[in-house]
PDB file of C-alpha atoms in Angstrom:
ATOM      1  CA  MET A1137     127.764 110.176  86.338  1.00  0.00           C
ATOM      2  CA  PHE A1138     124.848 111.151  83.966  1.00  0.00           C
ATOM      3  CA  GLN A1139     122.928 107.719  84.896  1.00  0.00           C
ATOM      4  CA  SER A1140     123.057 108.477  88.542  1.00  0.00           C
ATOM      5  CA  SER A1141     121.626 112.061  87.850  1.00  0.00           C
ATOM      6  CA  SER A1142     119.246 110.706  85.709  1.00  0.00           C
ATOM      7  CA  ARG A1143     118.032 108.025  87.610  1.00  0.00           C
ATOM      8  CA  TRP A1144     117.740 111.148  90.371  1.00  0.00           C
ATOM      9  CA  VAL A1145     115.469 113.187  87.433  1.00  0.00           C
ATOM     10  CA  THR A1146     112.829 109.883  87.564  1.00  0.00           C
ATOM     11  CA  ALA A1147     112.916 109.886  91.262  1.00  0.00           C
ATOM     12  CA  LEU A1148     111.733 113.276  91.672  1.00  0.00           C
ATOM     13  CA  VAL A1149     109.877 112.722  88.253  1.00  0.00           C
ATOM     14  CA  LEU A1150     107.482 109.727  90.516  1.00  0.00           C
ATOM     15  CA  ILE A1151     107.686 111.284  93.695  1.00  0.00           C
ATOM     16  CA  PHE A1152     104.914 113.820  91.720  1.00  0.00           C
ATOM     17  CA  GLY A1153     102.400 111.650  91.208  1.00  0.00           C
ATOM     18  CA  GLY A1154     102.288 109.702  94.888  1.00  0.00           C
ATOM     19  CA  PHE A1155     103.061 112.787  95.816  1.00  0.00           C
ATOM     20  CA  MET A1156      99.344 114.054  94.354  1.00  0.00           C
ATOM     21  CA  SER A1157      97.497 110.514  94.509  1.00  0.00           C
ATOM     22  CA  PHE A1158      97.964 110.860  98.648  1.00  0.00           C
ATOM     23  CA  LEU A1159      97.169 114.150  99.248  1.00  0.00           C
ATOM     24  CA  ASP A1160      94.104 113.791  97.516  1.00  0.00           C
ATOM     25  CA  GLN A1161      93.029 111.166 100.064  1.00  0.00           C
ATOM     26  CA  THR A1162      92.780 113.538 102.583  1.00  0.00           C
ATOM     27  CA  ILE A1163      92.622 117.207 101.096  1.00  0.00           C
ATOM     28  CA  VAL A1164      89.332 117.318 100.948  1.00  0.00           C
ATOM     29  CA  ASN A1165      87.989 116.389 104.233  1.00  0.00           C
ATOM     30  CA  ILE A1166      88.529 119.999 105.828  1.00  0.00           C
ATOM     31  CA  ALA A1167      87.034 121.035 103.306  1.00  0.00           C
ATOM     32  CA  VAL A1168      83.507 118.988 104.217  1.00  0.00           C
ATOM     33  CA  PRO A1169      81.214 121.382 105.738  1.00  0.00           C
ATOM     34  CA  VAL A1170      82.472 123.797 102.728  1.00  0.00           C
ATOM     35  CA  LEU A1171      80.653 120.829  99.939  1.00  0.00           C
ATOM     36  CA  GLN A1172      77.859 120.709 102.568  1.00  0.00           C
ATOM     37  CA  ARG A1173      76.844 124.303 102.240  1.00  0.00           C
ATOM     38  CA  ALA A1174      78.117 124.240  98.172  1.00  0.00           C
ATOM     39  CA  PHE A1175      76.337 121.656  97.571  1.00  0.00           C
ATOM     40  CA  GLN A1176      72.430 122.042  99.797  1.00  0.00           C
ATOM     41  CA  ALA A1177      73.851 118.095 101.190  1.00  0.00           C
ATOM     42  CA  ASP A1178      74.045 117.025 103.957  1.00  0.00           C
ATOM     43  CA  LEU A1179      76.588 115.202 106.082  1.00  0.00           C
ATOM     44  CA  GLN A1180      76.864 111.112 104.818  1.00  0.00           C
ATOM     45  CA  SER A1181      76.151 112.141 101.293  1.00  0.00           C
ATOM     46  CA  VAL A1182      79.292 114.642 101.044  1.00  0.00           C
ATOM     47  CA  GLN A1183      81.519 111.836 103.034  1.00  0.00           C
ATOM     48  CA  TRP A1184      80.884 109.517  99.172  1.00  0.00           C
ATOM     49  CA  VAL A1185      83.686 112.051  97.719  1.00  0.00           C
ATOM     50  CA  ILE A1186      86.041 111.064  99.874  1.00  0.00           C
ATOM     51  CA  THR A1187      84.736 107.703 100.066  1.00  0.00           C
ATOM     52  CA  SER A1188      84.684 107.065  96.544  1.00  0.00           C
ATOM     53  CA  TYR A1189      88.316 108.196  95.209  1.00  0.00           C
ATOM     54  CA  MET A1190      89.286 106.052  98.765  1.00  0.00           C
ATOM     55  CA  LEU A1191      87.532 102.649  96.971  1.00  0.00           C
ATOM     56  CA  THR A1192      87.355 103.545  93.649  1.00  0.00           C
ATOM     57  CA  GLN A1193      91.785 102.989  94.228  1.00  0.00           C
ATOM     58  CA  GLY A1194      91.975 100.287  96.740  1.00  0.00           C
ATOM     59  CA  ALA A1195      90.296  98.211  94.597  1.00  0.00           C
ATOM     60  CA  LEU A1196      91.909  98.792  91.370  1.00  0.00           C
ATOM     61  CA  ILE A1197      95.596  98.615  92.492  1.00  0.00           C
ATOM     62  CA  PRO A1198      95.426  94.338  91.822  1.00  0.00           C
ATOM     63  CA  THR A1199      95.250  95.668  88.523  1.00  0.00           C
ATOM     64  CA  MET A1200      98.042  96.856  87.627  1.00  0.00           C
ATOM     65  CA  PRO A1201     100.392  93.546  87.333  1.00  0.00           C
ATOM     66  CA  PHE A1202      98.104  92.577  84.304  1.00  0.00           C
ATOM     67  CA  LEU A1203      98.078  96.824  83.410  1.00  0.00           C
ATOM     68  CA  THR A1204     101.982  96.000  83.608  1.00  0.00           C
ATOM     69  CA  ALA A1205     102.412  93.008  81.932  1.00  0.00           C
ATOM     70  CA  ARG A1206     100.255  94.398  78.553  1.00  0.00           C
ATOM     71  CA  LEU A1207     101.494  98.171  78.388  1.00  0.00           C
ATOM     72  CA  GLY A1208     104.522  98.260  79.954  1.00  0.00           C
ATOM     73  CA  SER A1209     104.984 100.754  83.096  1.00  0.00           C
ATOM     74  CA  LYS A1210     105.716 104.074  81.456  1.00  0.00           C
ATOM     75  CA  ARG A1211     102.374 103.726  79.073  1.00  0.00           C
ATOM     76  CA  CYS A1212     100.292 102.804  82.589  1.00  0.00           C
ATOM     77  CA  TYR A1213     102.073 105.878  84.545  1.00  0.00           C
ATOM     78  CA  LEU A1214     101.342 108.325  82.041  1.00  0.00           C
ATOM     79  CA  PHE A1215      98.297 107.292  81.258  1.00  0.00           C
ATOM     80  CA  SER A1216      97.653 106.908  85.129  1.00  0.00           C
ATOM     81  CA  LEU A1217      99.152 110.353  85.212  1.00  0.00           C
ATOM     82  CA  ALA A1218      96.555 112.432  82.531  1.00  0.00           C
ATOM     83  CA  LEU A1219      93.204 110.418  84.612  1.00  0.00           C
ATOM     84  CA  PHE A1220      93.992 110.667  87.128  1.00  0.00           C
ATOM     85  CA  THR A1221      94.576 114.991  86.157  1.00  0.00           C
ATOM     86  CA  ALA A1222      91.504 115.307  84.735  1.00  0.00           C
ATOM     87  CA  GLY A1223      89.671 114.011  87.278  1.00  0.00           C
ATOM     88  CA  SER A1224      90.774 116.407  88.822  1.00  0.00           C
ATOM     89  CA  ALA A1225      90.485 119.402  86.219  1.00  0.00           C
ATOM     90  CA  LEU A1226      86.691 118.195  85.926  1.00  0.00           C
ATOM     91  CA  CYS A1227      85.852 118.151  90.279  1.00  0.00           C
ATOM     92  CA  ALA A1228      87.007 121.351  89.946  1.00  0.00           C
ATOM     93  CA  PHE A1229      83.923 122.018  87.205  1.00  0.00           C
ATOM     94  CA  ALA A1230      81.311 119.438  89.561  1.00  0.00           C
ATOM     95  CA  TRP A1231      77.778 121.025  88.796  1.00  0.00           C
ATOM     96  CA  THR A1232      76.222 118.842  91.482  1.00  0.00           C
ATOM     97  CA  LEU A1233      77.275 116.620  94.011  1.00  0.00           C
ATOM     98  CA  HIS A1234      76.298 113.464  91.817  1.00  0.00           C
ATOM     99  CA  ALA A1235      78.806 114.872  89.216  1.00  0.00           C
ATOM    100  CA  LEU A1236      81.655 115.842  91.571  1.00  0.00           C
ATOM    101  CA  ILE A1237      81.872 111.596  93.106  1.00  0.00           C
ATOM    102  CA  LEU A1238      81.460 110.524  89.918  1.00  0.00           C
ATOM    103  CA  PHE A1239      84.714 112.881  88.939  1.00  0.00           C
ATOM    104  CA  ARG A1240      86.105 111.205  91.784  1.00  0.00           C
ATOM    105  CA  VAL A1241      85.819 107.784  90.837  1.00  0.00           C
ATOM    106  CA  LEU A1242      87.613 109.012  87.665  1.00  0.00           C
ATOM    107  CA  GLN A1243      90.617 110.556  89.832  1.00  0.00           C
ATOM    108  CA  GLY A1244      90.344 107.267  91.991  1.00  0.00           C
ATOM    109  CA  VAL A1245      91.087 105.314  88.775  1.00  0.00           C
ATOM    110  CA  GLY A1246      93.462 107.348  87.747  1.00  0.00           C
ATOM    111  CA  GLY A1247      95.492 106.993  91.174  1.00  0.00           C
ATOM    112  CA  ALA A1248      94.927 103.721  92.119  1.00  0.00           C
ATOM    113  CA  LEU A1249      98.444 103.106  90.379  1.00  0.00           C
ATOM    114  CA  LEU A1250     100.438 105.863  90.782  1.00  0.00           C
ATOM    115  CA  MET A1251     101.613 104.669  93.787  1.00  0.00           C
ATOM    116  CA  PRO A1252     102.481 100.702  93.349  1.00  0.00           C
ATOM    117  CA  LEU A1253     103.519 102.102  89.607  1.00  0.00           C
ATOM    118  CA  SER A1254     105.780 104.562  91.335  1.00  0.00           C
ATOM    119  CA  MET A1255     107.503 102.348  93.594  1.00  0.00           C
ATOM    120  CA  SER A1256     108.226  99.613  90.666  1.00  0.00           C
ATOM    121  CA  ILE A1257     109.384 102.266  88.145  1.00  0.00           C
ATOM    122  CA  LEU A1258     111.720 103.282  91.380  1.00  0.00           C
ATOM    123  CA  LEU A1259     112.882  99.276  92.217  1.00  0.00           C
ATOM    124  CA  ASN A1260     113.701  98.386  87.964  1.00  0.00           C
ATOM    125  CA  THR A1261     115.583 102.348  88.227  1.00  0.00           C
ATOM    126  CA  PHE A1262     118.404 102.022  91.205  1.00  0.00           C
ATOM    127  CA  PRO A1263     121.143  99.639  91.561  1.00  0.00           C
ATOM    128  CA  LEU A1264     120.430  97.814  94.729  1.00  0.00           C
ATOM    129  CA  GLU A1265     122.845  99.360  96.395  1.00  0.00           C
ATOM    130  CA  GLU A1266     121.057 102.241  95.432  1.00  0.00           C
ATOM    131  CA  ARG A1267     117.574 101.720  96.155  1.00  0.00           C
ATOM    132  CA  GLY A1268     117.773 102.158  99.859  1.00  0.00           C
ATOM    133  CA  ARG A1269     118.292 105.871  99.640  1.00  0.00           C
ATOM    134  CA  ALA A1270     116.289 106.631  96.740  1.00  0.00           C
ATOM    135  CA  MET A1271     112.807 105.003  98.530  1.00  0.00           C
ATOM    136  CA  THR A1272     113.604 107.080 101.553  1.00  0.00           C
ATOM    137  CA  ALA A1273     114.293 110.153  98.959  1.00  0.00           C
ATOM    138  CA  PHE A1274     109.698 108.579  97.028  1.00  0.00           C
ATOM    139  CA  SER A1275     108.681 107.819 100.803  1.00  0.00           C
ATOM    140  CA  VAL A1276     108.776 110.830 102.597  1.00  0.00           C
ATOM    141  CA  PRO A1277     107.020 112.979 100.732  1.00  0.00           C
ATOM    142  CA  ALA A1278     104.633 110.029  99.588  1.00  0.00           C
ATOM    143  CA  LEU A1279     103.782 109.786 103.462  1.00  0.00           C
ATOM    144  CA  ALA A1280     103.765 112.786 104.884  1.00  0.00           C
ATOM    145  CA  ALA A1281     101.129 113.690 102.072  1.00  0.00           C
ATOM    146  CA  PRO A1282      97.943 112.674 103.841  1.00  0.00           C
ATOM    147  CA  ALA A1283      98.865 114.272 106.426  1.00  0.00           C
ATOM    148  CA  LEU A1284      99.702 118.062 104.324  1.00  0.00           C
ATOM    149  CA  GLY A1285      96.198 117.190 103.034  1.00  0.00           C
ATOM    150  CA  PRO A1286      93.986 119.000 105.826  1.00  0.00           C
ATOM    151  CA  ILE A1287      96.037 121.626 106.128  1.00  0.00           C
ATOM    152  CA  ILE A1288      96.529 122.392 102.687  1.00  0.00           C
ATOM    153  CA  GLY A1289      92.904 122.084 101.999  1.00  0.00           C
ATOM    154  CA  GLY A1290      92.174 124.325 104.761  1.00  0.00           C
ATOM    155  CA  TYR A1291      93.880 126.861 103.775  1.00  0.00           C
ATOM    156  CA  LEU A1292      92.661 126.487 100.400  1.00  0.00           C
ATOM    157  CA  VAL A1293      90.102 126.802 100.687  1.00  0.00           C
ATOM    158  CA  THR A1294      89.674 130.105 103.682  1.00  0.00           C
ATOM    159  CA  ILE A1295      91.239 131.989 100.661  1.00  0.00           C
ATOM    160  CA  ALA A1296      89.816 130.980  97.345  1.00  0.00           C
ATOM    161  CA  PRO A1297      86.315 128.866  96.163  1.00  0.00           C
ATOM    162  CA  TRP A1298      86.536 124.974  96.915  1.00  0.00           C
ATOM    163  CA  PRO A1299      87.099 124.190  93.413  1.00  0.00           C
ATOM    164  CA  VAL A1300      90.950 125.360  94.143  1.00  0.00           C
ATOM    165  CA  ILE A1301      91.526 121.614  96.079  1.00  0.00           C
ATOM    166  CA  PHE A1302      91.750 119.933  92.812  1.00  0.00           C
ATOM    167  CA  LEU A1303      92.851 122.368  90.790  1.00  0.00           C
ATOM    168  CA  ILE A1304      95.850 122.908  92.001  1.00  0.00           C
ATOM    169  CA  ASN A1305      96.763 118.945  90.411  1.00  0.00           C
ATOM    170  CA  VAL A1306      95.850 120.158  87.594  1.00  0.00           C
ATOM    171  CA  PRO A1307      99.437 122.758  86.360  1.00  0.00           C
ATOM    172  CA  ILE A1308     101.503 120.401  88.663  1.00  0.00           C
ATOM    173  CA  GLY A1309      99.960 116.730  87.211  1.00  0.00           C
ATOM    174  CA  ILE A1310     100.733 118.502  83.337  1.00  0.00           C
ATOM    175  CA  LEU A1311     104.462 119.002  84.437  1.00  0.00           C
ATOM    176  CA  ALA A1312     103.972 115.915  85.908  1.00  0.00           C
ATOM    177  CA  VAL A1313     102.658 114.688  82.470  1.00  0.00           C
ATOM    178  CA  ILE A1314     105.409 116.319  80.223  1.00  0.00           C
ATOM    179  CA  LEU A1315     108.405 115.153  82.410  1.00  0.00           C
ATOM    180  CA  ALA A1316     107.349 111.581  82.933  1.00  0.00           C
ATOM    181  CA  SER A1317     106.983 111.612  78.676  1.00  0.00           C
ATOM    182  CA  ILE A1318     110.521 112.817  78.436  1.00  0.00           C
ATOM    183  CA  PHE A1319     112.456 110.987  81.361  1.00  0.00           C
ATOM    184  CA  LEU A1320     110.453 107.633  82.241  1.00  0.00           C
ATOM    185  CA  PRO A1321     113.133 104.397  80.972  1.00  0.00           C
ATOM    186  CA  GLY A1322     110.985 102.998  78.501  1.00  0.00           C
ATOM    187  CA  ASP A1323     110.111  98.831  78.947  1.00  0.00           C
ATOM    188  CA  GLU A1324     108.795  96.599  76.317  1.00  0.00           C
ATOM    189  CA  MET A1325     105.757  94.690  76.697  1.00  0.00           C
ATOM    190  CA  GLN A1326     105.916  91.715  77.813  1.00  0.00           C
ATOM    191  CA  ARG A1327     103.456  88.822  77.251  1.00  0.00           C
ATOM    192  CA  ALA A1328     100.382  88.733  77.487  1.00  0.00           C
ATOM    193  CA  THR A1329      98.840  87.067  80.133  1.00  0.00           C
ATOM    194  CA  ARG A1330      95.587  86.093  81.436  1.00  0.00           C
ATOM    195  CA  PHE A1331      92.873  88.330  83.317  1.00  0.00           C
ATOM    196  CA  ASP A1332      92.478  86.878  86.523  1.00  0.00           C
ATOM    197  CA  THR A1333      88.537  87.616  86.522  1.00  0.00           C
ATOM    198  CA  PRO A1334      87.192  85.910  89.673  1.00  0.00           C
ATOM    199  CA  GLY A1335      90.673  86.372  92.621  1.00  0.00           C
ATOM    200  CA  PHE A1336      89.865  90.876  90.567  1.00  0.00           C
ATOM    201  CA  LEU A1337      86.253  90.740  92.027  1.00  0.00           C
ATOM    202  CA  THR A1338      86.517  89.106  94.836  1.00  0.00           C
ATOM    203  CA  ALA A1339      89.594  91.622  96.226  1.00  0.00           C
ATOM    204  CA  THR A1340      87.592  94.013  94.903  1.00  0.00           C
ATOM    205  CA  TYR A1341      84.500  93.020  97.028  1.00  0.00           C
ATOM    206  CA  GLY A1342      86.991  92.053  99.841  1.00  0.00           C
ATOM    207  CA  VAL A1343      88.601  95.672  99.979  1.00  0.00           C
ATOM    208  CA  ALA A1344      85.709  98.151  98.779  1.00  0.00           C
ATOM    209  CA  ALA A1345      83.605  96.132 101.693  1.00  0.00           C
ATOM    210  CA  VAL A1346      86.519  97.075 104.530  1.00  0.00           C
ATOM    211  CA  LEU A1347      87.119 100.023 102.691  1.00  0.00           C
ATOM    212  CA  TYR A1348      83.149 101.162 102.772  1.00  0.00           C
ATOM    213  CA  ALA A1349      82.947  99.060 107.323  1.00  0.00           C
ATOM    214  CA  CYS A1350      85.609 101.685 108.272  1.00  0.00           C
ATOM    215  CA  SER A1351      84.446 104.240 106.042  1.00  0.00           C
ATOM    216  CA  GLU A1352      81.296 104.001 108.018  1.00  0.00           C
ATOM    217  CA  ILE A1353      82.648 103.027 112.311  1.00  0.00           C
ATOM    218  CA  SER A1354      82.773 106.893 112.245  1.00  0.00           C
ATOM    219  CA  ASN A1355      78.597 107.664 111.544  1.00  0.00           C
ATOM    220  CA  THR A1356      76.872 104.432 112.976  1.00  0.00           C
ATOM    221  CA  GLY A1357      80.239 103.233 115.403  1.00  0.00           C
ATOM    222  CA  TRP A1358      80.784  99.722 115.370  1.00  0.00           C
ATOM    223  CA  ALA A1359      77.531  98.545 116.710  1.00  0.00           C
ATOM    224  CA  SER A1360      75.742  99.196 113.861  1.00  0.00           C
ATOM    225  CA  ARG A1361      74.312  96.528 111.383  1.00  0.00           C
ATOM    226  CA  GLU A1362      76.152  98.042 108.513  1.00  0.00           C
ATOM    227  CA  VAL A1363      79.897  97.205 109.542  1.00  0.00           C
ATOM    228  CA  PRO A1364      79.853  93.639 110.174  1.00  0.00           C
ATOM    229  CA  ARG A1365      77.558  93.187 107.128  1.00  0.00           C
ATOM    230  CA  ALA A1366      80.200  94.867 104.850  1.00  0.00           C
TER     231      ALA A1366
END
C-alpha cells in the first residue's frame, strides 16, 4: 500500500512539470497585444516570444536519451525544472523585448526535457498493470494545459501587469523542485554513450525548420518563399 501511494505521489510531482511546460506554449498568446504596447514593438517581433520557446523545445528533445544516460533521470528532471523556473522568473523581469526572447529560450531549454522525462520516469515507476491509469492521470492535465493557456493568460493580463504570466510558474516550480527532490526515485547512471553530434544537428535543423515554417504561415501565407525555404 505504501509503495502504491508513493508511486502516485511521484506521478503528481511529474504532472507539475508536464503541465507547466505545455501551459507556457500558449499562455503568452493572448498577451501579445499587451507585450506590443509594453515594448513598443511590432507583431512579428513579439511573436518571437512564442516561437523561440517552441523552437528551443523542439530542437532539444532529442538530447534526452544521452543526458539521462550520463546524469540519470532524476538529476535531469530536477535540473530541467529548476532551469525552467529560473527562466520564468527572468522573463518576468525582462527589460527589453530581446531580453525577454533570450529568457524564453532559457525557459525552453528547461521545458524541453520535462515532458519526455516525465513520461519516461512514469513508465519506469509504475508496474505494467498500472501504467494505463498512470499515463491517463498524467496525460489529461498535460493535454489540457495548451487549451487552458490562453484562458489563464488572458485572465491574468486583465487583472495584473504582463510579468504575472511568467511569475505564476515560480512558486509552482519551486514547490515542484522540492517535491521532486524528495519523492522522485533515484536511478543509476548508465555507461556513458557517445553523443551523436551529426544526428543531433540534423534533427535540430529539421525540427526547427518545420516549426519555424509553421509559425510563419499565419504571417506570410503558404505561398510565401519563407515556408518552402524553411
